[in-house]
Amino acid sequence: MAEPAVLLNAALVVVAGWLAVGAAGLLRPHATALIARLLFPLGALGSIVLTAVGLAALSAPPATRILPIGLPDLPLHLRLDPLAAFFLFLLGSASTGISVFGAGYFRAGAGTSPGLLCLQYHVFLATMAMVLLADDAYAFMVAWESMALASYFLVTTQHRIGAIRGAGFLYLLLAHVGAIAILLCFGVLQGGSWQFTFDAMRGADLDATRATLAFALALLGFGAKAGLVPLHVWLPEAHPAAPSPVSALMSGVMLKTAAYGLLRVTLDLLPFPLWHWGAALLALGLFSALFGVIFAAVQTDMKRLLAYSSIENLGIVFAGSGLALLFHAERMPLPAALALAATLYHCLNHAMFKSLLFLATGSVLHATGERNLGRLGGLIRRMPWVAWTALVGTLAIAGLPPLNGFVSEWLLLQALLLTPEVPRPFMNMLVPLGASLLALTAALAAYVMVKFYGVIFLGQMREPALADAHDCGRLERLGLLWLALACVLLGLLPAPVLGLLDGVSAELLGASLVHPQASSVWKLVPLSAERASYSPLVFLLGIVALLGASALVATRVYRRRVRRAPPWDCGFPHQDARMQDTAEGFGQPIRHIFAPFFRMHRELPSPLDAVPQYRVTVEDRFWSLLYLPLARLVTRAARLVGGIQQGRIAVYLLYSFLTLLVLLVIVL
Amino acid sequence: MNAAAVLTQLFAVIVAVAAAPLFLGWVNVCRAWLQNRRAPPLAQPYRTIGKLLHKEAVLAHDVSPLFRFAPYAIFGSMATAAAIIPALGLDLPFARAADAIALVGLFATARVFAALAAMDTGTAFGTLGARREMMLGFLAEPALLMVFFTASLIAGSTELPVIAGTHQSHTLAVHPSLAFAAIAFLMVLLAENARIPVDNPSTHLELTMIHEAMVLEYSARHLALIEWAAALKLFNYACMGFALFLPWGVAVDLASPPVLAGALAVLAAKLLLAGAALALIETVNAKIRIFRAPEFLAFAFMLAVLGLLVRLLVQE
């Protein structure tokens, strides 16, 4: 076991290495081959090291370090504890696959030059690591803002396209609103001591009102980063705009820094937990999850669909942390540890399968130049590598056993089943309703993913040009395989993963989930064997055995050859690719059932039209109900303020004089 | 885990796989009687499967390997589900590997594979069926999960054998929450097994099809496995209903032959009654329009959630 201080130093070396790799990209900004063959693999190497560091630090005691960088008298305080270690592990393991994929993916084209992209990409990685390592408010805010800026530049890689600049601006705006809230949150947390190290905040003396204020600000700030409804509007715009490896990084990893920040503030920095924070978080998270998945179901752009699905998954993460907080506030350490483990597990899972799917959309985009689901289809025959690895991600994100998405869902449902034991009469009844919402969300996620996979990869090609689509390159395959393997392993070996998470719950909640007598490598027993257990390996073995037996019997009994023929389709002879269900068609039941969620415009053709056209647009109600009025208000206020602008110097002197007078009156 | 337990486990799976078409045949016979038709032979489903196994398989030109793999995946999932559900005995070593939530996940896996395979053919009816099946699925799945949660809150466990065992031991305690759950479960059973009023298993009208539209492109051994899996699914749902609401007669330990024979006899009696009841439901109801099916299932979902709330309000 390595010394904790050594681990922290190793993490810092990786951060420095990433910055150096990024800077090296600037030296030869147009040497695409050099950047792809050397710099991105070097970055991936750093990710692997960081994965190992995170893994080792998960069970190590915390290490701290003060770096004399920055303003005088304001050194950077750094700390590597199990919570940070877990998220470093997540960052490292996901970015390994993404960087390897990126090595094959980025190529010279319109927009930012590869060298600059390399710099932005690696600065983005480094700042995310610094967010996790920061141990004082200054270091945290500097890293947080640099992370937002680096990702902003990455989003606007194709800055010649107006819509992408708009998406980037919206992202920057919400990132800053969130950052201000986080800054204010730290201001409340210091509790009058004016010490901004996290250590001082832990000891600060806060009353319930101030603590609640700090919680609300943290919720606003980190919620804006995580895309919590109603602060989600930037996410479906910014994620599709970015190049696919960046979308993967933003969705898979950057959103998790918001989860990290929320857990850090609520379970670590705030002096005590209150149950209504947990309840609020749970309600907001569940609403976000349902909202995200419903909107994902009606999208027709594959990356927007995935972005909405990220809103759903982060909603689940927030709901899980709310549940952990609720149990923690009610002094129920074991259920709290279970909910926390489910939350962290879901963070890790989402990092893997969402990155995988975003990368797959990147390969599809490169091969076909098409993001619109209405012009894709049948790609499993042209791009088998992408299609089969994406199938793993699809089944995992749909929450199907024995892959990883199911494990975190299972853990969270088990935690929700413990809520009737909460000694608060109202809560213990409302929370099972949460279980029903979670179940609905999970089932809808399967619907969304069948749509996503079926429309892109299965069926007939909707455009003739798709027949020329090529499979992805070798490095891209490697990146996809890494993430697909992670999905499988996280699904099959939940008990060791849960053992790793134990350090985090011991640190934050003082509770341990691991029962040495009940759990083993292949069996997951979160509370007691009587209550629930899940052994994915045995489960998989059972399915495979029965599947194999049925295949054996069927092929033994069956003695004839297989004949190929055109599809039957009930004998209808003139079928073409346009008769398949489109993405819109697949969204129709959702539009029908969840109509109140949407603002829909429909143009139906009349029977007399020579060229009948059908058009439907689905919009987010939050735009018209919240954002547009807000924007109008800001414009109006700006115009009012603009009224005092006369353009004559005498008037401005008058203003200064009046201000001086007012100040004098106040002072005297 | 001893050899006897493994053998009984294996026996339970074999009984389920072998008896499932018989149960389907019995439902069909009862339906015919109730509808004044001449009944098909009880063994008709076996004959159908046997016939299909000896026909030439036809595959559409450009289907992917996923299409050929899906029938095995569906059948494997259903057979695995049979290993988890305590139909004959409570002592199932495999049931420790997966609880009720995993069982719901297993059904979802089968459904997703069926839908993906249907989309793989790229035909109008296949994709239409896939969409409809997934639509019913996302409404039925949470309802089923809520039914399980109601039962597992009573038992304090999500393991099906433990739930069945607990319900067995309070023979006279009537749980009002279980009444809600039972109605919801029945509605989910009808929807998930493509029965009237949601879908019609013997329909020949493509536009109203749900399950049948999905499997239109399958033939021969693939279709045989899918038909068999459908029968097995119905059998599994019936056994799940027994485990939750009528657990009496399920043996605690299947080791001795008389106990085994007793458990088999009780299961056969329950299935006889359940098949007749299902046929009656299908006869007295009319098929609802597809647009009304979400309302039907939303009602089931609401009932299941109400059951959960009743459970918490009354604290039986």
Short mmCIF file of C-alpha atoms in Angstrom, two decimals, chain A residues 449-656:
data_model
loop_
_atom_site.label_atom_id
_atom_site.label_comp_id
_atom_site.label_asym_id
_atom_site.label_seq_id
_atom_site.Cartn_x
_atom_site.Cartn_y
_atom_site.Cartn_z
CA MET A 449 -32.64 3.08 -25.78
CA VAL A 450 -34.50 0.63 -28.00
CA LYS A 451 -35.47 3.61 -30.10
CA PHE A 452 -31.91 4.94 -30.14
CA TYR A 453 -30.30 1.65 -31.07
CA GLY A 454 -33.01 0.35 -33.35
CA VAL A 455 -33.27 3.48 -35.46
CA ILE A 456 -29.52 3.99 -35.88
CA PHE A 457 -28.15 0.50 -36.20
CA LEU A 458 -31.03 -1.81 -37.10
CA GLY A 459 -33.53 -2.00 -39.91
CA GLN A 460 -32.98 -0.84 -43.46
CA MET A 461 -30.80 2.10 -44.36
CA ARG A 462 -32.95 5.18 -44.69
CA GLU A 463 -30.57 6.89 -47.12
CA PRO A 464 -28.70 5.27 -50.01
CA ALA A 465 -25.51 7.08 -48.97
CA LEU A 466 -25.32 4.98 -45.80
CA ALA A 467 -24.21 1.98 -47.84
CA ASP A 468 -20.78 3.65 -48.08
CA ALA A 469 -20.42 4.05 -44.31
CA HIS A 470 -17.15 2.66 -42.98
CA ASP A 471 -16.40 1.15 -39.61
CA CYS A 472 -14.25 3.08 -37.13
CA GLY A 473 -10.46 2.84 -36.94
CA ARG A 474 -8.31 0.71 -34.69
CA LEU A 475 -7.78 3.22 -31.88
CA GLU A 476 -11.43 4.10 -31.86
CA ARG A 477 -12.31 0.42 -31.51
CA LEU A 478 -9.94 0.15 -28.59
CA GLY A 479 -11.58 3.08 -26.84
CA LEU A 480 -15.05 1.64 -27.41
CA LEU A 481 -13.96 -1.80 -26.24
CA TRP A 482 -12.44 -0.38 -23.05
CA LEU A 483 -15.71 1.27 -22.08
CA ALA A 484 -17.85 -1.71 -23.11
CA LEU A 485 -15.63 -3.96 -21.01
CA ALA A 486 -16.03 -1.59 -18.08
CA CYS A 487 -19.83 -1.84 -18.45
CA VAL A 488 -19.65 -5.63 -18.38
CA LEU A 489 -17.20 -5.86 -15.48
CA LEU A 490 -19.04 -3.31 -13.34
CA GLY A 491 -22.16 -5.35 -13.96
CA LEU A 492 -20.67 -8.73 -13.17
CA LEU A 493 -18.55 -7.85 -10.15
CA PRO A 494 -20.66 -5.54 -8.01
CA ALA A 495 -19.47 -6.88 -4.66
CA PRO A 496 -15.78 -5.89 -5.06
CA VAL A 497 -16.85 -2.47 -6.38
CA LEU A 498 -19.08 -2.01 -3.37
CA GLY A 499 -16.14 -2.97 -1.19
CA LEU A 500 -14.15 -0.17 -2.78
CA LEU A 501 -16.93 2.32 -2.15
CA ASP A 502 -16.87 1.44 1.51
CA GLY A 503 -14.05 3.88 2.20
CA VAL A 504 -16.25 6.73 0.98
CA SER A 505 -19.21 5.84 3.14
CA ALA A 506 -16.92 5.28 6.12
CA GLU A 507 -15.52 8.77 5.59
CA LEU A 508 -18.80 10.60 5.01
CA LEU A 509 -21.31 8.64 7.04
CA GLY A 510 -19.24 6.58 9.42
CA ALA A 511 -21.02 3.43 8.28
CA SER A 512 -19.84 0.32 6.52
CA LEU A 513 -21.89 -1.81 4.18
CA VAL A 514 -19.54 -4.71 3.80
CA HIS A 515 -20.39 -7.86 5.67
CA PRO A 516 -17.42 -10.15 5.45
CA GLN A 517 -19.53 -13.19 6.30
CA ALA A 518 -22.32 -12.66 3.76
CA SER A 519 -20.70 -11.11 0.71
CA SER A 520 -18.24 -12.79 -1.56
CA VAL A 521 -16.69 -11.86 -4.88
CA TRP A 522 -19.67 -13.01 -6.92
CA LYS A 523 -22.48 -12.29 -4.50
CA LEU A 524 -23.86 -8.89 -3.61
CA VAL A 525 -25.56 -8.77 -0.23
CA PRO A 526 -26.06 -5.13 0.73
CA LEU A 527 -27.88 -5.60 4.01
CA SER A 528 -28.71 -9.19 4.85
CA ALA A 529 -29.05 -12.39 2.87
CA GLU A 530 -32.66 -12.73 4.03
CA ARG A 531 -33.50 -9.32 2.66
CA ALA A 532 -31.97 -9.39 -0.78
CA SER A 533 -29.02 -10.75 -2.67
CA TYR A 534 -27.89 -10.61 -6.27
CA SER A 535 -25.16 -12.68 -7.91
CA PRO A 536 -24.75 -11.53 -11.48
CA LEU A 537 -22.16 -14.14 -12.39
CA VAL A 538 -24.35 -17.04 -11.31
CA PHE A 539 -27.26 -15.30 -12.96
CA LEU A 540 -25.38 -14.92 -16.22
CA LEU A 541 -24.24 -18.51 -15.99
CA GLY A 542 -27.86 -19.61 -15.59
CA ILE A 543 -29.01 -17.63 -18.61
CA VAL A 544 -26.11 -18.80 -20.74
CA ALA A 545 -26.64 -22.43 -19.73
CA LEU A 546 -30.34 -22.35 -20.54
CA LEU A 547 -29.78 -20.35 -23.71
CA GLY A 548 -27.11 -22.78 -24.82
CA ALA A 549 -29.29 -25.76 -24.02
CA SER A 550 -32.17 -24.35 -26.03
CA ALA A 551 -29.88 -23.59 -28.96
CA LEU A 552 -28.45 -27.09 -28.79
CA VAL A 553 -31.87 -28.73 -28.71
CA ALA A 554 -33.25 -26.52 -31.45
CA THR A 555 -30.35 -27.15 -33.78
CA ARG A 556 -30.31 -30.90 -33.04
CA VAL A 557 -33.97 -31.37 -33.75
CA TYR A 558 -33.86 -29.04 -36.67
CA ARG A 559 -32.32 -30.66 -39.70
CA ARG A 560 -32.92 -28.25 -42.53
CA ARG A 561 -30.88 -25.48 -43.97
CA VAL A 562 -31.72 -21.82 -43.58
CA ARG A 563 -33.05 -20.03 -46.63
CA ARG A 564 -32.66 -16.31 -47.27
CA ALA A 565 -35.56 -14.42 -48.80
CA PRO A 566 -36.93 -10.88 -48.94
CA PRO A 567 -38.76 -9.90 -45.74
CA TRP A 568 -42.32 -11.11 -45.75
CA ASP A 569 -44.09 -8.17 -44.10
CA CYS A 570 -47.48 -9.85 -44.48
CA GLY A 571 -46.99 -10.28 -48.18
CA PHE A 572 -46.77 -6.60 -49.02
CA PRO A 573 -44.43 -6.44 -52.01
CA HIS A 574 -43.53 -2.75 -52.39
CA GLN A 575 -41.84 -2.00 -49.12
CA ASP A 576 -39.01 0.43 -48.80
CA ALA A 577 -36.91 1.92 -46.04
CA ARG A 578 -39.32 4.79 -45.53
CA MET A 579 -42.01 2.45 -44.28
CA GLN A 580 -40.09 1.67 -41.12
CA ASP A 581 -40.90 3.50 -37.96
CA THR A 582 -39.06 6.79 -37.81
CA ALA A 583 -37.72 8.41 -34.67
CA GLU A 584 -40.83 10.60 -34.68
CA GLY A 585 -43.02 7.54 -34.99
CA PHE A 586 -41.27 5.92 -32.08
CA GLY A 587 -41.86 9.05 -30.02
CA GLN A 588 -45.57 9.16 -30.84
CA PRO A 589 -46.85 7.11 -27.87
CA ILE A 590 -44.77 9.25 -25.50
CA ARG A 591 -46.11 12.46 -27.03
CA HIS A 592 -49.58 11.04 -26.65
CA ILE A 593 -49.26 9.80 -23.07
CA PHE A 594 -47.18 12.62 -21.62
CA ALA A 595 -48.73 15.43 -23.65
CA PRO A 596 -48.83 17.96 -20.75
CA PHE A 597 -45.03 17.96 -20.59
CA PHE A 598 -44.58 19.32 -24.10
CA ARG A 599 -45.32 22.38 -26.13
CA MET A 600 -46.24 20.83 -29.43
CA HIS A 601 -46.85 22.33 -32.83
CA ARG A 602 -48.34 20.05 -35.39
CA GLU A 603 -49.00 20.66 -39.06
CA LEU A 604 -51.20 18.01 -40.56
CA PRO A 605 -51.69 17.61 -44.31
CA SER A 606 -55.16 17.84 -45.80
CA PRO A 607 -56.36 14.99 -48.01
CA LEU A 608 -56.24 17.27 -51.05
CA ASP A 609 -52.55 18.20 -50.80
CA ALA A 610 -50.53 17.19 -53.83
CA VAL A 611 -47.39 16.88 -51.73
CA PRO A 612 -48.65 16.05 -48.25
CA GLN A 613 -46.39 17.24 -45.45
CA TYR A 614 -46.50 16.38 -41.82
CA ARG A 615 -44.52 18.34 -39.33
CA VAL A 616 -44.37 18.21 -35.58
CA THR A 617 -42.10 20.15 -33.27
CA VAL A 618 -41.77 19.45 -29.60
CA GLU A 619 -40.50 22.14 -27.29
CA ASP A 620 -39.59 22.39 -23.69
CA ARG A 621 -42.22 24.29 -21.70
CA PHE A 622 -39.53 25.76 -19.49
CA TRP A 623 -38.36 27.92 -22.38
CA SER A 624 -41.64 29.73 -22.73
CA LEU A 625 -42.57 29.68 -19.06
CA LEU A 626 -39.29 30.53 -17.41
CA TYR A 627 -36.44 31.51 -19.69
CA LEU A 628 -38.12 33.78 -22.21
CA PRO A 629 -39.90 35.87 -19.53
CA LEU A 630 -36.59 36.06 -17.65
CA ALA A 631 -34.78 37.19 -20.78
CA ARG A 632 -37.46 39.79 -21.46
CA LEU A 633 -37.15 41.03 -17.89
CA VAL A 634 -33.40 41.39 -18.23
CA THR A 635 -33.77 43.24 -21.52
CA ARG A 636 -36.33 45.60 -20.02
CA ALA A 637 -34.17 46.27 -16.97
CA ALA A 638 -31.19 46.91 -19.22
CA ARG A 639 -33.24 49.38 -21.23
CA LEU A 640 -34.29 51.21 -18.03
CA VAL A 641 -30.71 51.43 -16.88
CA GLY A 642 -29.76 52.54 -20.35
CA GLY A 643 -32.11 55.51 -19.86
CA ILE A 644 -29.61 57.24 -17.61
CA GLN A 645 -27.04 57.08 -20.36
CA GLN A 646 -27.15 60.53 -21.98
CA GLY A 647 -23.87 60.65 -23.81
CA ARG A 648 -23.11 64.15 -22.43
CA ILE A 649 -20.21 64.59 -20.11
CA ALA A 650 -21.96 67.22 -17.99
CA VAL A 651 -24.71 64.75 -17.07
CA TYR A 652 -22.16 62.12 -16.06
CA LEU A 653 -20.40 64.67 -13.86
CA LEU A 654 -23.74 65.40 -12.29
CA TYR A 655 -24.18 61.70 -11.52
CA SER A 656 -20.76 61.58 -9.86
#
